[in-house]
XYZ file of C-alpha atoms in Angstrom:
594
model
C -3.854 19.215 -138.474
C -2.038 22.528 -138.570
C 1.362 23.650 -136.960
C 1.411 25.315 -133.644
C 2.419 28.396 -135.079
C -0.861 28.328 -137.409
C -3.135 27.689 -134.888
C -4.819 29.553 -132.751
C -4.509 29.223 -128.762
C -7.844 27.949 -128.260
C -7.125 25.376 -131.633
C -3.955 24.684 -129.939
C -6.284 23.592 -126.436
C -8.538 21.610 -128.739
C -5.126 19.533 -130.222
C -4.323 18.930 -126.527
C -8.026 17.587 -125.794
C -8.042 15.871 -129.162
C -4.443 13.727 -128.530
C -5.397 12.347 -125.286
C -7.956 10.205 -126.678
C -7.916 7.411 -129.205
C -8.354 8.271 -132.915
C -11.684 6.712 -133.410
C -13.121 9.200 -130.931
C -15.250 12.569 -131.615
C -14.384 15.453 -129.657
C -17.321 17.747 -129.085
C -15.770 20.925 -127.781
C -17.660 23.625 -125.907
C -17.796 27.017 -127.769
C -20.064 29.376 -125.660
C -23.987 28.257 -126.413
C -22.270 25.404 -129.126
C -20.412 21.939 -129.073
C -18.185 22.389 -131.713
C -16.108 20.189 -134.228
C -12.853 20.477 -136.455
C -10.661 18.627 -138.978
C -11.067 14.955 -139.467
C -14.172 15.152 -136.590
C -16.071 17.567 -138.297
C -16.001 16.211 -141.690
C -17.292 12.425 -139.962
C -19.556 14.141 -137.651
C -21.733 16.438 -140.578
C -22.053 13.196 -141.744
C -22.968 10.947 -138.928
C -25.347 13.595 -137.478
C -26.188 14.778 -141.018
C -25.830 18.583 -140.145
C -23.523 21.451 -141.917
C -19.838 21.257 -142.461
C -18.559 24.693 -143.071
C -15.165 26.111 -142.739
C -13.005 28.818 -141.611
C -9.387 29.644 -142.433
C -9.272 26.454 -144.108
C -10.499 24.397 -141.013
C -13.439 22.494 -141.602
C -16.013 23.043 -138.595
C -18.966 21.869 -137.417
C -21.415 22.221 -134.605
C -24.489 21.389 -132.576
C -26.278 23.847 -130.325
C -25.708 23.179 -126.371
C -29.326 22.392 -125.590
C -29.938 20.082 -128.418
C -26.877 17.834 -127.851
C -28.724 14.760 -125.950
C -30.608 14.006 -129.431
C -27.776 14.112 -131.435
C -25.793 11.971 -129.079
C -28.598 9.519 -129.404
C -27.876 9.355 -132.805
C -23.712 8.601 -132.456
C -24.506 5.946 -129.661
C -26.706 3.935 -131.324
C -24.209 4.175 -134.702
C -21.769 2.704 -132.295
C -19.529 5.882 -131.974
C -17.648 6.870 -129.105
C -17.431 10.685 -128.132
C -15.762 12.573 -125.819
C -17.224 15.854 -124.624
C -15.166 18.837 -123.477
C -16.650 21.377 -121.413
C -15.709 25.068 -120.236
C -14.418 24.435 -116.722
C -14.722 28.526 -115.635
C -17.225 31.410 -116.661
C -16.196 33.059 -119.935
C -16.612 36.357 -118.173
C -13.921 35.261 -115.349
C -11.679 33.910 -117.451
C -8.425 35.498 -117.590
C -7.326 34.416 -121.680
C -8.487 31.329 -122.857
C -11.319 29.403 -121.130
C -10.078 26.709 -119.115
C -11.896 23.054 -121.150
C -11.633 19.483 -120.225
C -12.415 16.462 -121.097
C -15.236 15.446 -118.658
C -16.630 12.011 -119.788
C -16.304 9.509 -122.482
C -19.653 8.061 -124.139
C -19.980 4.504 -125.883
C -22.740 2.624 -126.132
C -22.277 1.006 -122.990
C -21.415 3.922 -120.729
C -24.160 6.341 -121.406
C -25.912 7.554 -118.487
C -28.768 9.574 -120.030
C -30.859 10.333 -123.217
C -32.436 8.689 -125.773
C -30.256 5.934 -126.630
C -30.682 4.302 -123.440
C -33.928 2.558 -123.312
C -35.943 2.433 -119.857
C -37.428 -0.567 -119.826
C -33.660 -2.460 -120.559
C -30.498 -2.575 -118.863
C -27.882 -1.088 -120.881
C -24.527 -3.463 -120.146
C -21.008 -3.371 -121.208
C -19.602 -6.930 -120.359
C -15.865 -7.612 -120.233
C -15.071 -10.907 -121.084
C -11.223 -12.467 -120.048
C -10.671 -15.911 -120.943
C -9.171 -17.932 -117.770
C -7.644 -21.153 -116.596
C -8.692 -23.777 -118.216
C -10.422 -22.798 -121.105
C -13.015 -20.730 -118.784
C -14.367 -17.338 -119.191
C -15.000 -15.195 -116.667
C -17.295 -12.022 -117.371
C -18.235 -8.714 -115.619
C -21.390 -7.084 -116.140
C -22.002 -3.342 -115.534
C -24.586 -1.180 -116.142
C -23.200 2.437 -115.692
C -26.585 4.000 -115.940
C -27.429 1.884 -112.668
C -24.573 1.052 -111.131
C -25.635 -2.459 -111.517
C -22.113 -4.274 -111.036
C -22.063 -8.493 -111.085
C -19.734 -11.204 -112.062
C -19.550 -14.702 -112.859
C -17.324 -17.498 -114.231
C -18.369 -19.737 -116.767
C -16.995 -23.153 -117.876
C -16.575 -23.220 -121.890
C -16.789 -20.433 -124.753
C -20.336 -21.958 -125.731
C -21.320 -21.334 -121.948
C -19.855 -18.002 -122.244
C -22.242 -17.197 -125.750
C -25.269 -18.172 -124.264
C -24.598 -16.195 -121.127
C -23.992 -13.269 -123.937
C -27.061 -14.064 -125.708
C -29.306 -13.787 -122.637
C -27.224 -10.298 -121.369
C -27.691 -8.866 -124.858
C -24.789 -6.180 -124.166
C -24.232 -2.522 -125.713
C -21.062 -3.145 -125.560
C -18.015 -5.815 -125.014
C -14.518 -5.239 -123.496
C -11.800 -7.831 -124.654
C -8.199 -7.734 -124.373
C -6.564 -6.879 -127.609
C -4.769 -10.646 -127.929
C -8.268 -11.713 -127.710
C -9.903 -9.502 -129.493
C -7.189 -10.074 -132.535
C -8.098 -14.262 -132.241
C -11.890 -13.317 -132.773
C -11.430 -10.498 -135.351
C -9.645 -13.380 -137.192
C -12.281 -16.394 -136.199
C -15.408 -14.355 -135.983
C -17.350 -13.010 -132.820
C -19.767 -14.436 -131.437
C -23.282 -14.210 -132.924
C -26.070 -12.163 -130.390
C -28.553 -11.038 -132.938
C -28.489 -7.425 -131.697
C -24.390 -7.503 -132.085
C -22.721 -5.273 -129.389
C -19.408 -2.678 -129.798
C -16.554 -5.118 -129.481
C -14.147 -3.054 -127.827
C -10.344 -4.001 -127.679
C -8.892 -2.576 -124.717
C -5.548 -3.169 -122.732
C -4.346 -6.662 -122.107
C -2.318 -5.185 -118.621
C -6.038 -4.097 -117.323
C -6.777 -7.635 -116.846
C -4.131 -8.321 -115.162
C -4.740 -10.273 -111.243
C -3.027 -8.178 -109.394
C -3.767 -4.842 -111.472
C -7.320 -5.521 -111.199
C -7.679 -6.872 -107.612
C -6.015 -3.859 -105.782
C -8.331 -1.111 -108.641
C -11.051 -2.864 -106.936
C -10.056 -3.266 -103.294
C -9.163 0.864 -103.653
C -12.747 1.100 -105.621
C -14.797 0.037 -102.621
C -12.491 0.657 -99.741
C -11.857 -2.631 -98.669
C -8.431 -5.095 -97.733
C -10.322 -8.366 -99.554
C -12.822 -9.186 -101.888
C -13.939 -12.402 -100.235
C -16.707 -10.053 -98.252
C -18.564 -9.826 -101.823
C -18.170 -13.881 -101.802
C -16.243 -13.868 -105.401
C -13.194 -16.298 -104.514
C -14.472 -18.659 -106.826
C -14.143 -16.333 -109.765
C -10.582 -15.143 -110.202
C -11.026 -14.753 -114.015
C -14.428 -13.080 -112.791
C -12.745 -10.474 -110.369
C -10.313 -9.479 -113.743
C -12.838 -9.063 -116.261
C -14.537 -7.003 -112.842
C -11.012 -4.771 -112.850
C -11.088 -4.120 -116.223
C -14.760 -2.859 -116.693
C -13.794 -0.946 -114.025
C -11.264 0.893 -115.238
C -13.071 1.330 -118.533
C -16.044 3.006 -116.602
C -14.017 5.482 -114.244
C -11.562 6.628 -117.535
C -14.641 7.382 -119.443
C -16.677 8.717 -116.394
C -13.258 10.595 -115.695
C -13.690 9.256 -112.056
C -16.844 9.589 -111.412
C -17.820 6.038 -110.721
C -18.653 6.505 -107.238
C -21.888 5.358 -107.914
C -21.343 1.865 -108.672
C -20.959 0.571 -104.782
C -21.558 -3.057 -104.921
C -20.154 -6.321 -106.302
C -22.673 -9.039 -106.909
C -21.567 -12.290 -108.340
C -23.891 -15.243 -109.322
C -23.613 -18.741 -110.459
C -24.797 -19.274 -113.510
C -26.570 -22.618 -112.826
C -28.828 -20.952 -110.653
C -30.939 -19.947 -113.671
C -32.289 -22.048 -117.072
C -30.138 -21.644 -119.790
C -31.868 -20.598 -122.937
C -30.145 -20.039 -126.276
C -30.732 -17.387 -128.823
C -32.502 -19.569 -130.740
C -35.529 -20.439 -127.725
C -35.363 -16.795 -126.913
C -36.516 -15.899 -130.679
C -38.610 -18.635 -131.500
C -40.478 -18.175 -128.225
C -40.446 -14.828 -128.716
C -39.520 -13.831 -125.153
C -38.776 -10.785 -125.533
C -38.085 -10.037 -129.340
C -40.898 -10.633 -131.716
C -40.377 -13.328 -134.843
C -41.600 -10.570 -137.234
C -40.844 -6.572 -136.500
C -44.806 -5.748 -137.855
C -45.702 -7.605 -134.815
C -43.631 -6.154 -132.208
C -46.174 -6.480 -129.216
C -46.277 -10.058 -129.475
C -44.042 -11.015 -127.099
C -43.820 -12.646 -123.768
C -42.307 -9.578 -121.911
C -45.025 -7.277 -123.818
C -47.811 -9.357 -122.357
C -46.426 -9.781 -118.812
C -45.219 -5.947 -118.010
C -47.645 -4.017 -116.574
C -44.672 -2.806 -114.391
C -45.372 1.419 -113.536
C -41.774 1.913 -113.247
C -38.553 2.148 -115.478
C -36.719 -0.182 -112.620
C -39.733 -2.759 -112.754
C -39.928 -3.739 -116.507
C -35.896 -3.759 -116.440
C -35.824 -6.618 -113.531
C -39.330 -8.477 -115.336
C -37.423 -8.789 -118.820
C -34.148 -10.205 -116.590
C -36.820 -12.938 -114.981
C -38.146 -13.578 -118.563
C -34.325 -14.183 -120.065
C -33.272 -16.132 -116.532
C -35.799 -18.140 -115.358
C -34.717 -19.726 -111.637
C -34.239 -23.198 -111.336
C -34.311 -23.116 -107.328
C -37.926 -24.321 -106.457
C -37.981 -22.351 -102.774
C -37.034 -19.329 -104.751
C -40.057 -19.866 -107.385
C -42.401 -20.624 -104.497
C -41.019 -17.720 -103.023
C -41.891 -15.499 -106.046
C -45.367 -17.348 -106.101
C -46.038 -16.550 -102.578
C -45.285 -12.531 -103.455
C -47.816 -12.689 -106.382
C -50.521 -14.432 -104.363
C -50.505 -11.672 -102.086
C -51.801 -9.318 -104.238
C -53.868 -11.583 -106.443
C -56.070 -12.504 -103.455
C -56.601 -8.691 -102.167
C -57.013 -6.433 -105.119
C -57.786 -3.769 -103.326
C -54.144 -4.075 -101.481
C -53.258 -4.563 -105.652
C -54.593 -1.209 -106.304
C -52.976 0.801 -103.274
C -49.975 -0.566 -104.564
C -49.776 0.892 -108.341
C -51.010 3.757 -107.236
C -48.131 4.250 -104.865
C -45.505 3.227 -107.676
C -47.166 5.715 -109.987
C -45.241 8.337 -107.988
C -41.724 6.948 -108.286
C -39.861 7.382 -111.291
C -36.547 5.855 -112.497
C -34.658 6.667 -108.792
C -31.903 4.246 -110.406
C -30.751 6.010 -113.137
C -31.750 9.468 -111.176
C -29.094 8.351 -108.504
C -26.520 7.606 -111.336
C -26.919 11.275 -112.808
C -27.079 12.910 -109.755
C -23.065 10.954 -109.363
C -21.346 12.132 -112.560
C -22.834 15.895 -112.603
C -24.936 14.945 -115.585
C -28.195 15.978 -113.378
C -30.102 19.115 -113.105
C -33.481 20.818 -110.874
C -35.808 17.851 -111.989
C -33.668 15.318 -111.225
C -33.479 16.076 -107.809
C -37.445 16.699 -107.564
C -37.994 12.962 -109.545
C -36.087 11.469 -106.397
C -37.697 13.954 -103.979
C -41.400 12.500 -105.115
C -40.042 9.213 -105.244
C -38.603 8.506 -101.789
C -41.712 10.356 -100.445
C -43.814 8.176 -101.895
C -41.797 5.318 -100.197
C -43.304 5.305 -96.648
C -47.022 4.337 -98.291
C -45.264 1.489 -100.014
C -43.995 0.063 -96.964
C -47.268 0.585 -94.979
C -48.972 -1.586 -97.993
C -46.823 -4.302 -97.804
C -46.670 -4.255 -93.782
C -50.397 -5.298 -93.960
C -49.139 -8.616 -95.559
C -48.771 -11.661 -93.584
C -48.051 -14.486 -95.979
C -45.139 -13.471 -98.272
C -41.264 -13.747 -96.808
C -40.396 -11.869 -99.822
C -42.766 -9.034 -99.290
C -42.058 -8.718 -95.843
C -38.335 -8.867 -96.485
C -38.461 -5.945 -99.181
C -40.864 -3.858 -96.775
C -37.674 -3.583 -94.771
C -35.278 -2.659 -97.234
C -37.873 0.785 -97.883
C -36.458 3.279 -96.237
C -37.864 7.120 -97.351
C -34.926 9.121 -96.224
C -37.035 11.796 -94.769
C -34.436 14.218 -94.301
C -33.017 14.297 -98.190
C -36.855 14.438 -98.834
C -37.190 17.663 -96.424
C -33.644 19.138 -97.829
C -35.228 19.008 -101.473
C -38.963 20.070 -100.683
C -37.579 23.677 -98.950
C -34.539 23.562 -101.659
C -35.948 23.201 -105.357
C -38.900 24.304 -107.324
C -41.082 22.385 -108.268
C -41.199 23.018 -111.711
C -37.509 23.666 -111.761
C -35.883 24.467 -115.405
C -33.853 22.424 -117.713
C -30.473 24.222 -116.444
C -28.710 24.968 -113.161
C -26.740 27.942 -114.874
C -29.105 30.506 -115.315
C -30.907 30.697 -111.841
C -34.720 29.862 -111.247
C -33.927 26.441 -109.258
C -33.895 27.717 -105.645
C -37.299 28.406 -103.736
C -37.396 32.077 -102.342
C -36.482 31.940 -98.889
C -34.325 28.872 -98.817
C -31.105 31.243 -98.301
C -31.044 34.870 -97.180
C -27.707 35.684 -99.006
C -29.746 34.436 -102.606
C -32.783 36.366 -101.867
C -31.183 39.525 -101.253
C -29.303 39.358 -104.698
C -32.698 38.682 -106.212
C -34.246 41.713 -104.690
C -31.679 43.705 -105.988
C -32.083 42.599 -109.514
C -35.806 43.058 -109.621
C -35.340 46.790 -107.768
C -32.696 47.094 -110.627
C -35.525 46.236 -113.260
C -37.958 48.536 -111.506
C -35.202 51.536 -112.081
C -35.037 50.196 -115.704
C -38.767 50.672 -116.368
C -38.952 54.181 -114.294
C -35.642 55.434 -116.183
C -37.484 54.158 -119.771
C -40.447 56.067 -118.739
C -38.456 59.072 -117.414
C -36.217 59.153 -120.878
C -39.510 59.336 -123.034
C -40.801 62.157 -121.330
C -37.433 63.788 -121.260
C -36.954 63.447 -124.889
C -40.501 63.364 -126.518
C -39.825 59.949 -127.708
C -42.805 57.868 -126.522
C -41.316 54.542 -129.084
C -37.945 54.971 -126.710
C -37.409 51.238 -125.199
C -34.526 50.339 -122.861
C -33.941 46.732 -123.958
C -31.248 43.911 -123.142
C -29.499 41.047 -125.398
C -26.288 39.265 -124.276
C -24.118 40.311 -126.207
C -24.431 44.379 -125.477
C -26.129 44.299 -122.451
C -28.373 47.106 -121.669
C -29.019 49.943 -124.211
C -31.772 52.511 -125.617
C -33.204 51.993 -129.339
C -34.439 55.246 -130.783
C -35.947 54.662 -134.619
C -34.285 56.804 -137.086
C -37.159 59.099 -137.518
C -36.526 60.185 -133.986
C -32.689 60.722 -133.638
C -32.734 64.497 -134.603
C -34.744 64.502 -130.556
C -31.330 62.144 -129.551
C -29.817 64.427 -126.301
C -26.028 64.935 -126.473
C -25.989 62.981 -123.147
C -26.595 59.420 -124.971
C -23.485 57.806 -126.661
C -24.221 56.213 -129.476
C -23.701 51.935 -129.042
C -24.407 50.122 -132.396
C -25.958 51.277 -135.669
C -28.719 49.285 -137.103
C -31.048 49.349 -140.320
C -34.058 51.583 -138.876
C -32.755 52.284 -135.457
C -30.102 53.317 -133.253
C -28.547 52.134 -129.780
C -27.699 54.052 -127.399
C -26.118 54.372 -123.138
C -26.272 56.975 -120.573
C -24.323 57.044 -117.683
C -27.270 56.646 -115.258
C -28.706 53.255 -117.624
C -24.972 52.070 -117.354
C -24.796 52.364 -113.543
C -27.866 50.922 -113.241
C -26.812 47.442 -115.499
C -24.050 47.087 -113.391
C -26.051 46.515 -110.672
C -28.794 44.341 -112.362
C -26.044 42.224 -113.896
C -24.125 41.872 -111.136
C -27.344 40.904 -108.946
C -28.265 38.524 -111.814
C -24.405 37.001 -112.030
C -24.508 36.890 -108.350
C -27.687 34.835 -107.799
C -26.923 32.549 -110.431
C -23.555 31.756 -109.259
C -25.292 31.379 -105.364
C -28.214 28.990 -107.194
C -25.280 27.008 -108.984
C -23.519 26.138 -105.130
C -26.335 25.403 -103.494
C -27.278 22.811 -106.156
C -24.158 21.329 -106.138
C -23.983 21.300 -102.034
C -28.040 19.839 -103.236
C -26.870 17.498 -105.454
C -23.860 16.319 -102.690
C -26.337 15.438 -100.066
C -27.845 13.011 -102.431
C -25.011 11.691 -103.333
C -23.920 10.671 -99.995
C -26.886 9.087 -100.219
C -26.067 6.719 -103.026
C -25.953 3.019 -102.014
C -29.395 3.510 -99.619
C -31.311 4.921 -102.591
C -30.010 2.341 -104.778
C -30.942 -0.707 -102.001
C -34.233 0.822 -101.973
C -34.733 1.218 -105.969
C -33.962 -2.554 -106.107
C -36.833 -3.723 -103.572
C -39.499 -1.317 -105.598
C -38.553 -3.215 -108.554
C -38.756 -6.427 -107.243
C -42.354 -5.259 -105.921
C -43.083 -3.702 -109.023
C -42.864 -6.584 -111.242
C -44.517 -8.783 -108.857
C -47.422 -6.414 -109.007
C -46.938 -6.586 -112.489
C -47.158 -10.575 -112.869
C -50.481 -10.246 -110.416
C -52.080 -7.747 -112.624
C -51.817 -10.110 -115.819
C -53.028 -12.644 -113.554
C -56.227 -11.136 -112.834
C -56.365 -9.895 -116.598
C -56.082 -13.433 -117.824
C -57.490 -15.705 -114.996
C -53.999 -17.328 -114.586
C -53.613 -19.826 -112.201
C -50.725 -20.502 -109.844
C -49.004 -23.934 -111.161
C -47.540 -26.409 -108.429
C -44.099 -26.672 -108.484
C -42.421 -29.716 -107.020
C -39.447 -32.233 -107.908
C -41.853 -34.669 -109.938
C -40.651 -35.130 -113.542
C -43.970 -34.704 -114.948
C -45.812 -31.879 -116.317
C -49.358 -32.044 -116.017
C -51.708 -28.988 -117.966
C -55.091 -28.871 -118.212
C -57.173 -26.488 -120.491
C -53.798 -24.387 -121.241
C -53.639 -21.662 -122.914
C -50.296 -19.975 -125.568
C -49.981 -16.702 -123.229
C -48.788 -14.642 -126.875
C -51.200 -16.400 -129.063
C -54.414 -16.136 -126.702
């Protein structure tokens, strides 16, 4: 990279972004309406997103526009590259010099929140992995996009791998001594192999990691969560942690509970049962609906199939629990009416999970907010259908964990459009006559565009120009084009603005006291639309940890439903489950193969 004294100040700001993070990073740096790269980034990412390298002054560039970056960040996640994103942190126009940028979040494979690297129907973990006391392992599992946060200790490194295998992680956090030993001795083998990140051996540390999370979720123990038992748990927890609020740049607020589990709770099946059974992974790629989990989910939401493909790769041990399930399933396969009611209900809640996450680290816009808006409306009729159950514990304890928040589902209904754009920038979000202040700078932008129309009118009378046109781009705001055959009628009132090939641009004082007061209208609004999202978006978030309680009981309902459907479908039966070591089937069927 250049000297200081050969780069410009806003290359200089890009250096500053550029040394904070670690070399194997790409920095895509906001430019106006692009994400833009230099040096040693641009030259790796023409490549890695195959688009044009080009250069200037000798720098190499290279850039994506604004609105197309999601698709191209699909593409570096699932190549296993990390990138940072800069943004502008104040409007361009305000700005006084260089436009404030900053780093605003990290993305790996394992701490994406949106896109189209992130699958819905999977959970998309990064695991942390520190190896304890006696030759144990203890493990954290998060799933940023979810806030999905649980922990466990495991006896032996082959324990550890199969816990691996059935957690199929994006991504793996090791301390760099470990990391080193299994550079050197091989990692372990999980078919779809994760990142294997190397990160700081001090952010494992006890008493490092204990008081991040005590601060984390505002508490003077951890005992409340019940995680005593795993101290090289509650370190690997610290550490993934840490990961997730550095690359979230503190936004992590969103992950608000500690779950941790016992391993022996569930079968244990290796990579090698999951594949040749073909749980969830077919044998043979041409035949990639023959699987268990493609038979079995007929879940209607994103939050569903995610908890039906965890009951596929962790089937309980714990008969009251299976009876439990059972009972749940029965339910709706003896009323299918009740069956019916039910997926049609679901069918209006969409992924309020990974909504909730977005809405947390500012990575959410207008339909974001309406996707939770439909879905916690739709969340009273879901509780009346399962309050009409009398035989299911489960049932009856998930009907009370749906809540609909019907003030946050009020707040959005006045609030947002309901076809709201893509952006939050550029106005159109806010209903008309959700806030005075906003519809008065409205009405004086489209009075503004009235006087446009009646001035464009008045000028081609004035001047005997009927192809006049007042017209607008960004870059020169307002202005009259007159075609060269007409400029000898041009009045020694208009000053010329720009010269093009068969016309000519012109102002007038009257069309430039007018733009001053569309614009600033226009700017107005838009900055007005852009708070009241945010204060929008706030009320969600305070929100958070009742939203996410809730999106956990729908999915539990959801794959039920699910299982009951195939049921029906297939004329399953519900098996007896007791303590006898026998297993007694009669006229079964190969669920895949059938």
């Amino acid at each position: 990279m250049a000297t200081d004294s050969k780069l410009t100040p806003m290359m200089v700001q890009y250096r500053d972004a550029k040394a904070e993070l670690d070399s194997d990073v790409l920095l895509l740096f906001r430019m106006g309406d692009f994400y833009e790269l230099f040096f040693e980034d641009a030259v790796r990412g023409s490549k890695l997103m195959d688009i044009t390298l080009t250069k200037r002054a000798g720098v190499p560039m290279a850039g994506v526009p604004h609105h197309a970056l999601e698709g191209y960040l699909g593409r570096l996640v699932e190549n296993g590259t990390k990138v940072a994103i800069a943004e502008q942190m104040e409007d361009p126009k305000l700005a006084k010099g260089i436009v404030k940028r900053q780093v605003t979040q990290i993305i790996t494979p394992g701490t994406i929140v949106e896109g189209a690297a992130l699958e819905s129907g999977r959970s998309n973990f990064t695991v942390a992995i520190c190896h304890g006391k006696n030759d144990c392992f203890g493990i954290a599992i998060l799933d940023i996009s979810t806030g999905d946060f649980r922990i466990t200790q495991l006896d032996d490194r082959a324990q550890m791998e199969m816990e691996l295998n059935r957690l199929q992680p994006a991504e793996c956090l090791l301390p760099e001594r470990l990391h080193g030993d299994w550079t050197e001795e091989g990692f372990p083998d999980l078919g779809r192999q994760p990142a294997w990140t190397p990160i700081d051996d001090w952010t494992f540390d006890a008493e490092i990691t204990t008081d991040l999370l005590q601060r984390h979720f505002e508490v003077a123990s951890l005992d409340g969560f019940g995680c005593r038992e795993f101290p090289a748990g509650i370190r690997a927890a610290g550490a993934v942690l840490y990961y997730a609020q550095n690359n979230l740049r503190g936004n992590a607020e969103h992950i608000t509970v500690l779950s941790p589990y016992s391993s022996s709770s569930y079968m244990v099946v290796d990579r090698i049962s999951q594949r040749n059974l073909e749980l969830v992974e077919p044998l043979f790629t041409e035949t990639r609906n023959a699987t268990l989990l493609a038979l079995l989910n007929k879940s209607i939401t994103p939050m569903g199939s995610r908890l039906l493909r965890e009951w596929i790769l962790r089937p309980l041990l714990e008969i009251p629990k299976i009876r439990e399930r059972q009972d749940g399933i029965e339910v709706f396969v003896n009323d299918q009416l009740l069956l019916v009611e039910l997926r049609e209900a679901l069918s209006a809640v969409k992924d309020l999970e990974r909504t909730i996450t977005r809405l947390n680290v500012g990575a959410a816009n207008g339909r974001d907010l309406r996707v939770l808006q439909h879905g916690l409306a739709a969340i009273p009729d879901l509780r009346a259908i399962l309050d009409t159950n009398d035989n299911s514990a489960l049932l009856n304890s998930l009907a009370e964990r749906l809540h609909g928040l019907p003030d946050l589902v009020d707040l959005i209904d006045n609030a947002i459009v309901e076809d709201p754009p893509l952006t939050i920038k550029e106005g159109g979000v806010i209903c008309e006559g959700y806030n005075e202040h906003l519809d008065d700078f409205r009405n004086g932008a489209t009075e503004g565009k009235q006087w446009l129309a009646d001035l464009q009118a008045r000028e081609q009378e004035a001047t005997g120009i009927k192809t006049l046109k007042v017209r607008f781009n960004k870059v020169f705001g307002y202005y009259i084009e007159i075609s060269k055959s007409n400029l000898d009628l041009v009045p020694d009132t208009y000053t010329r603005k720009q010269t093009l090939t068969n016309a000519e641009r012109f102002m007038t004082a009257e069309l430039k006291e007018i733009e001053d007061k569309v614009l600033g209208a226009e700017d107005k609004a838009k900055a007005l639309e852009y708070e009241l999202f945010q204060e929008l978006r706030g009320a969600a978030v305070a929100r958070t940890g009742a939203i996410q309680d809730l999106a956990r009981a729908v999915a539990v309902v959801d794959a039920l439903g699910s299982l009951a459907q195939v049921a029906l479908q297939n004329h399953y039966t519900r098996p007896v489950v007791d303590d006898e070591m026998t297993i007694d089937i009669r006229e079964g069927r190969h669920p895949v193969i059938d």
